[in-house]
Short mmCIF file of C-alpha atoms and ligand atoms in Angstrom, two decimals:
data_model
loop_
_atom_site.label_atom_id
_atom_site.label_comp_id
_atom_site.label_asym_id
_atom_site.label_seq_id
_atom_site.Cartn_x
_atom_site.Cartn_y
_atom_site.Cartn_z
CA MET W 1 15.58 -8.75 -24.46
CA THR W 2 14.77 -5.85 -22.20
CA ALA W 3 11.65 -6.00 -20.02
CA GLN W 4 8.62 -3.83 -20.55
CA ILE W 5 8.52 -1.17 -17.81
CA ILE W 6 5.28 -0.93 -15.85
CA ASP W 7 4.89 2.82 -15.36
CA GLY W 8 3.25 3.29 -11.96
CA LYS W 9 3.54 7.05 -12.13
CA ALA W 10 1.52 7.27 -15.34
CA LEU W 11 -1.11 4.79 -14.13
CA ALA W 12 -1.40 6.62 -10.80
CA GLU W 13 -1.96 9.91 -12.62
CA GLU W 14 -4.58 8.38 -14.94
CA LEU W 15 -6.49 6.94 -11.96
CA ARG W 16 -6.27 10.14 -9.91
CA GLN W 17 -7.73 12.13 -12.82
CA SER W 18 -10.59 9.66 -13.03
CA PHE W 19 -11.32 10.06 -9.29
CA LYS W 20 -12.07 13.79 -9.59
CA ALA W 21 -15.57 13.28 -11.00
CA ARG W 22 -16.44 10.84 -8.19
CA VAL W 23 -15.21 13.34 -5.60
CA GLU W 24 -17.28 16.15 -7.11
CA ALA W 25 -20.39 13.96 -7.37
CA LEU W 26 -20.05 13.18 -3.65
CA ALA W 27 -19.36 16.82 -2.76
CA ALA W 28 -22.50 17.89 -4.64
CA LYS W 29 -24.51 15.62 -2.34
CA GLY W 30 -22.79 17.02 0.77
CA HIS W 31 -20.34 14.14 1.21
CA ARG W 32 -16.95 15.52 0.17
CA PRO W 33 -14.57 12.62 0.97
CA GLY W 34 -12.36 13.35 3.97
CA LEU W 35 -9.20 11.61 5.19
CA VAL W 36 -7.38 12.21 8.47
CA VAL W 37 -3.79 11.02 8.77
CA ILE W 38 -2.34 10.65 12.26
CA LEU W 39 1.44 10.85 12.65
CA VAL W 40 3.15 10.12 15.96
CA GLY W 41 6.80 11.16 16.26
CA GLU W 42 9.26 12.69 13.82
CA ASP W 43 10.42 9.86 11.55
CA PRO W 44 11.57 11.75 8.41
CA ALA W 45 10.38 9.06 5.97
CA SER W 46 6.93 8.93 7.63
CA GLU W 47 6.71 12.72 7.47
CA VAL W 48 7.25 12.61 3.70
CA TYR W 49 4.68 9.82 3.21
CA VAL W 50 2.10 11.64 5.32
CA ARG W 51 2.61 14.92 3.48
CA ASN W 52 2.20 13.13 0.14
CA LYS W 53 -0.99 11.44 1.36
CA VAL W 54 -2.58 14.72 2.48
CA ASN W 55 -1.49 16.56 -0.68
CA GLY W 56 -2.72 13.69 -2.86
CA CYS W 57 -6.20 14.12 -1.38
CA LEU W 58 -6.23 17.92 -1.70
CA ALA W 59 -5.09 17.74 -5.35
CA ILE W 60 -8.28 15.92 -6.38
CA GLY W 61 -10.68 18.02 -4.31
CA MET W 62 -10.91 15.81 -1.23
CA HIS W 63 -10.72 17.09 2.32
CA SER W 64 -7.65 16.00 4.25
CA GLU W 65 -5.86 16.92 7.44
CA LYS W 66 -2.83 15.75 9.32
CA ILE W 67 -2.80 15.38 13.10
CA THR W 68 0.67 15.15 14.61
CA TYR W 69 1.76 14.10 18.08
CA ASP W 70 5.06 14.18 19.85
CA ALA W 71 6.71 10.74 20.05
CA ALA W 72 6.18 10.73 23.84
CA VAL W 73 2.37 11.11 23.62
CA ASP W 74 0.45 8.46 25.55
CA GLN W 75 -1.69 5.94 23.73
CA THR W 76 -4.89 7.05 25.51
CA THR W 77 -4.65 10.51 23.91
CA VAL W 78 -4.40 8.98 20.44
CA LEU W 79 -7.24 6.52 21.13
CA LYS W 80 -9.44 9.40 22.29
CA LYS W 81 -8.75 11.27 19.04
CA ILE W 82 -9.58 8.16 17.01
CA ALA W 83 -12.90 7.83 18.88
CA GLU W 84 -13.70 11.46 18.01
CA LEU W 85 -12.86 10.88 14.35
CA ASN W 86 -14.93 7.68 14.28
CA ALA W 87 -17.93 9.79 15.26
CA ASP W 88 -17.21 12.68 12.84
CA PRO W 89 -19.60 12.47 9.86
CA ASN W 90 -17.26 14.56 7.67
CA ILE W 91 -14.39 12.10 8.00
CA HIS W 92 -14.60 8.93 5.88
CA GLY W 93 -11.08 7.60 6.28
CA ILE W 94 -8.69 7.43 9.25
CA LEU W 95 -5.07 6.36 8.83
CA VAL W 96 -2.47 6.01 11.58
CA GLN W 97 0.97 6.10 10.00
CA LEU W 98 3.14 3.12 10.98
CA PRO W 99 5.46 2.37 12.62
CA LEU W 100 4.32 3.78 15.97
CA PRO W 101 6.76 4.45 18.84
CA LYS W 102 7.67 1.37 20.91
CA HIS W 103 5.39 2.18 23.87
CA PHE W 104 2.32 1.83 21.63
CA ASP W 105 0.28 -1.34 21.19
CA GLU W 106 -0.06 -1.09 17.41
CA GLU W 107 -2.80 -3.67 17.19
CA ALA W 108 -4.93 -1.88 19.81
CA VAL W 109 -4.61 1.38 17.88
CA LEU W 110 -5.54 -0.20 14.54
CA GLU W 111 -8.52 -2.01 16.10
CA ALA W 112 -9.77 1.30 17.55
CA ILE W 113 -10.39 2.69 14.06
CA ALA W 114 -13.98 2.09 12.94
CA ALA W 115 -13.82 -0.74 10.36
CA GLU W 116 -15.87 1.33 7.87
CA LYS W 117 -13.25 4.14 8.07
CA ASP W 118 -10.20 1.83 7.99
CA VAL W 119 -8.96 2.87 4.55
CA ASP W 120 -5.61 1.12 5.17
CA GLY W 121 -7.45 -2.21 5.46
CA PHE W 122 -5.49 -3.14 8.60
CA HIS W 123 -8.42 -3.69 11.01
CA ALA W 124 -8.93 -7.39 11.85
CA GLU W 125 -12.45 -7.29 10.38
CA ASN W 126 -11.10 -6.03 7.06
CA VAL W 127 -8.18 -8.47 7.09
CA GLY W 128 -10.68 -11.26 7.71
CA ALA W 129 -12.93 -10.10 4.87
CA LEU W 130 -9.96 -10.09 2.49
CA ALA W 131 -8.92 -13.58 3.66
CA GLN W 132 -12.45 -14.81 2.97
CA GLY W 133 -12.33 -13.38 -0.53
CA ASN W 134 -14.88 -10.60 0.09
CA PRO W 135 -12.62 -7.58 0.62
CA ARG W 136 -14.07 -4.33 1.98
CA PHE W 137 -10.86 -2.31 2.05
CA ILE W 138 -7.77 -3.73 0.36
CA PRO W 139 -4.43 -2.54 1.83
CA CYS W 140 -3.17 0.20 -0.46
CA THR W 141 0.21 -1.13 -1.64
CA PRO W 142 -0.93 -4.62 -2.71
CA TYR W 143 -4.11 -3.05 -4.13
CA GLY W 144 -1.88 -0.81 -6.27
CA VAL W 145 0.09 -3.84 -7.43
CA MET W 146 -3.15 -5.60 -8.49
CA LYS W 147 -4.10 -2.52 -10.52
CA MET W 148 -0.70 -2.70 -12.23
CA PHE W 149 -1.33 -6.35 -13.18
CA GLU W 150 -4.71 -5.31 -14.55
CA LYS W 151 -3.18 -2.48 -16.58
CA GLY W 152 -0.44 -4.79 -17.93
CA ASN W 153 -3.03 -7.48 -18.84
CA VAL W 154 -1.27 -9.96 -16.57
CA ASP W 155 -3.50 -13.02 -16.21
CA LEU W 156 -2.77 -14.41 -12.75
CA THR W 157 -4.83 -17.58 -13.06
CA GLY W 158 -2.68 -20.66 -12.54
CA GLN W 159 0.53 -18.63 -12.45
CA GLU W 160 3.34 -19.35 -9.99
CA ALA W 161 3.55 -16.29 -7.77
CA VAL W 162 6.31 -15.79 -5.21
CA VAL W 163 6.11 -13.00 -2.64
CA ILE W 164 9.29 -12.18 -0.72
CA GLY W 165 8.17 -10.55 2.52
CA ARG W 166 5.51 -11.43 5.06
CA SER W 167 4.50 -8.09 6.58
CA ASN W 168 0.92 -7.24 7.48
CA ILE W 169 1.18 -4.12 5.29
CA VAL W 170 2.35 -5.77 2.07
CA GLY W 171 3.44 -9.42 2.04
CA LYS W 172 0.44 -11.09 3.66
CA PRO W 173 -2.33 -9.09 1.94
CA MET W 174 -0.44 -9.41 -1.38
CA ALA W 175 -0.42 -13.18 -0.98
CA LEU W 176 -4.16 -13.21 -0.20
CA LEU W 177 -4.97 -11.11 -3.27
CA LEU W 178 -2.91 -13.40 -5.49
CA ILE W 179 -4.60 -16.47 -3.99
CA ASN W 180 -8.03 -14.88 -4.56
CA ALA W 181 -7.00 -14.21 -8.18
CA GLY W 182 -6.23 -17.89 -8.78
CA ALA W 183 -2.42 -17.83 -8.63
CA THR W 184 -0.35 -20.55 -6.93
CA VAL W 185 1.30 -18.59 -4.16
CA THR W 186 4.50 -19.08 -2.16
CA VAL W 187 5.40 -16.61 0.58
CA CYS W 188 9.13 -16.39 1.25
CA ASN W 189 11.24 -14.14 3.42
CA SER W 190 14.87 -13.04 3.43
CA ARG W 191 15.86 -16.21 5.34
CA THR W 192 13.95 -18.75 3.27
CA LYS W 193 16.04 -21.87 2.62
CA ASP W 194 17.08 -22.06 -1.01
CA LEU W 195 15.23 -18.88 -1.90
CA LEU W 196 16.68 -19.09 -5.41
CA ALA W 197 14.81 -22.32 -6.12
CA HIS W 198 11.54 -20.56 -5.27
CA THR W 199 12.13 -17.30 -7.11
CA ARG W 200 13.39 -19.01 -10.26
CA ARG W 201 10.05 -20.78 -10.61
CA ALA W 202 8.08 -17.56 -10.27
CA ASP W 203 6.04 -16.24 -13.19
CA ILE W 204 5.16 -13.37 -10.86
CA LEU W 205 7.78 -12.19 -8.38
CA VAL W 206 6.89 -9.56 -5.76
CA ALA W 207 9.77 -8.20 -3.67
CA ALA W 208 8.70 -6.61 -0.39
CA VAL W 209 11.63 -7.48 1.81
CA GLY W 210 13.08 -4.04 2.62
CA LYS W 211 16.64 -4.80 1.51
CA PRO W 212 18.30 -2.77 -1.26
CA ARG W 213 18.78 -4.71 -4.53
CA PHE W 214 18.06 -8.02 -2.77
CA VAL W 215 16.61 -9.60 -5.93
CA THR W 216 19.34 -10.15 -8.51
CA ALA W 217 19.08 -11.24 -12.15
CA ASP W 218 20.04 -14.87 -11.40
CA MET W 219 16.93 -15.15 -9.17
CA VAL W 220 14.51 -14.20 -11.95
CA LYS W 221 12.82 -16.60 -14.36
CA PRO W 222 13.15 -15.37 -17.96
CA GLY W 223 10.00 -13.48 -18.93
CA ALA W 224 8.70 -13.13 -15.34
CA VAL W 225 6.73 -10.14 -14.09
CA VAL W 226 8.86 -8.52 -11.38
CA ILE W 227 7.22 -6.12 -8.93
CA ASP W 228 9.45 -4.05 -6.67
CA VAL W 229 7.70 -2.80 -3.55
CA GLY W 230 10.90 -1.66 -1.80
CA ILE W 231 11.86 1.92 -1.13
CA ASN W 232 15.33 1.97 0.45
CA ARG W 233 17.55 4.96 1.02
CA LEU W 234 21.20 4.34 0.18
CA PRO W 235 24.07 5.97 2.11
CA ASP W 236 24.45 8.51 -0.75
CA GLY W 237 20.83 9.59 -0.23
CA LYS W 238 19.50 7.99 -3.43
CA LEU W 239 16.42 5.76 -3.42
CA CYS W 240 16.56 2.19 -4.59
CA GLY W 241 14.19 -0.75 -4.57
CA ASP W 242 14.47 -4.34 -3.36
CA VAL W 243 15.27 -5.37 -6.94
CA ASP W 244 18.49 -4.83 -8.85
CA PHE W 245 16.63 -3.10 -11.66
CA ASP W 246 19.48 -2.84 -14.18
CA GLY W 247 20.30 -6.55 -13.95
CA CYS W 248 16.73 -7.89 -13.66
CA LYS W 249 15.31 -5.85 -16.54
CA GLU W 250 17.47 -7.92 -18.90
CA VAL W 251 15.75 -11.14 -17.75
CA ALA W 252 12.20 -10.16 -16.78
CA GLY W 253 9.27 -9.76 -19.18
CA GLN W 254 7.79 -6.85 -17.25
CA ILE W 255 9.26 -4.91 -14.33
CA THR W 256 8.42 -1.94 -12.12
CA PRO W 257 11.01 0.80 -11.55
CA VAL W 258 11.87 2.59 -8.28
CA PRO W 259 10.99 5.41 -8.09
CA GLY W 260 7.96 5.66 -10.36
CA GLY W 261 6.59 2.15 -9.91
CA VAL W 262 4.57 0.86 -6.97
CA GLY W 263 5.20 3.97 -4.81
CA PRO W 264 2.78 6.37 -6.58
CA MET W 265 0.15 3.60 -6.73
CA THR W 266 0.04 3.20 -2.94
CA ILE W 267 -1.26 6.71 -2.30
CA THR W 268 -3.56 6.47 -5.31
CA MET W 269 -5.28 3.43 -3.82
CA LEU W 270 -5.56 5.21 -0.46
CA LEU W 271 -7.51 7.92 -2.31
CA ALA W 272 -9.61 5.20 -3.97
CA ASN W 273 -10.41 3.58 -0.61
CA THR W 274 -11.38 6.90 0.95
CA ILE W 275 -13.67 7.77 -1.97
CA GLU W 276 -15.18 4.27 -1.72
CA ALA W 277 -15.78 4.79 2.02
CA ALA W 278 -17.57 8.08 1.28
CA GLU W 279 -19.65 6.48 -1.50
CA ARG W 280 -20.76 3.70 0.85
CA LYS W 281 -21.70 6.25 3.52
CA ALA W 282 -23.65 8.27 0.93
CA GLY W 283 -25.45 5.09 -0.16
CA LEU W 284 -23.99 5.22 -3.68
N1 GUN J 1 3.82 2.65 6.85
C1 GUN J 1 4.34 2.16 5.71
N2 GUN J 1 3.37 1.88 4.82
C2 GUN J 1 2.20 2.20 5.42
C3 GUN J 1 0.84 2.14 5.00
O1 GUN J 1 0.50 1.71 3.89
N3 GUN J 1 -0.07 2.58 5.90
C4 GUN J 1 0.28 3.05 7.13
N4 GUN J 1 -0.69 3.44 7.95
N5 GUN J 1 1.53 3.10 7.55
C5 GUN J 1 2.48 2.69 6.69
#
């Protein structure tokens, strides 16, 4: 049996269309949602992500701008810009693209963003709120995955969920969201002892490990929902996920492709968080 494909591209498009009316309602009241994306350095992958974020905003009538710095910029300059943006009433969301160059204290930069404009959900206050089960901003990638579960009518209550990956951007917030939804959650990483024993029990398997085709068919429980968060570039330039899609789709019940799965959902949820920030500011 071949798995049902969860089409992230189609869901992302459906959601983005539905956001337009919210954007226009805000604009009519003088609160057009605005997102600033800060990029430090010239990492080619980050440049693509940032361009897609800005264009995603503009396409649905939001305001968005990119601020770029040379990799050698000092942290104080970036912190000063963040302070300015925190005080700017036309800006509802501030995102600093990660990773930052080595001389930066990433945590200090993320903490400098006003919690009510932290549309990435990386500020300690927002991480804490999520951990307590009262999220204010949910990190965009795991938020997108939750929307995919919703769309696929995946009931998470009581399900065995295994997350491979423990990053602050995906693995940890994904685990918290699954816990909050009533799943039984195990967080593994690429070096987990007997990883196979964990993944084979998983009704829900989320791969966010950053290794091409790390999850193979033998690791998947028949009928499981397999979510591939990875975006890896192969030596031939092609993109591939953390899941061996061709093998796993023969075992899984539902599966996300790469590209066209989780990727388009991440930016969509960034738009959602920025609109939400503007609605809160407008008192809606
Ligand atoms: N780098 C990779 N993913 C992300 C993300 O979701 N937000 C930010 N700010 N940087 C990233």
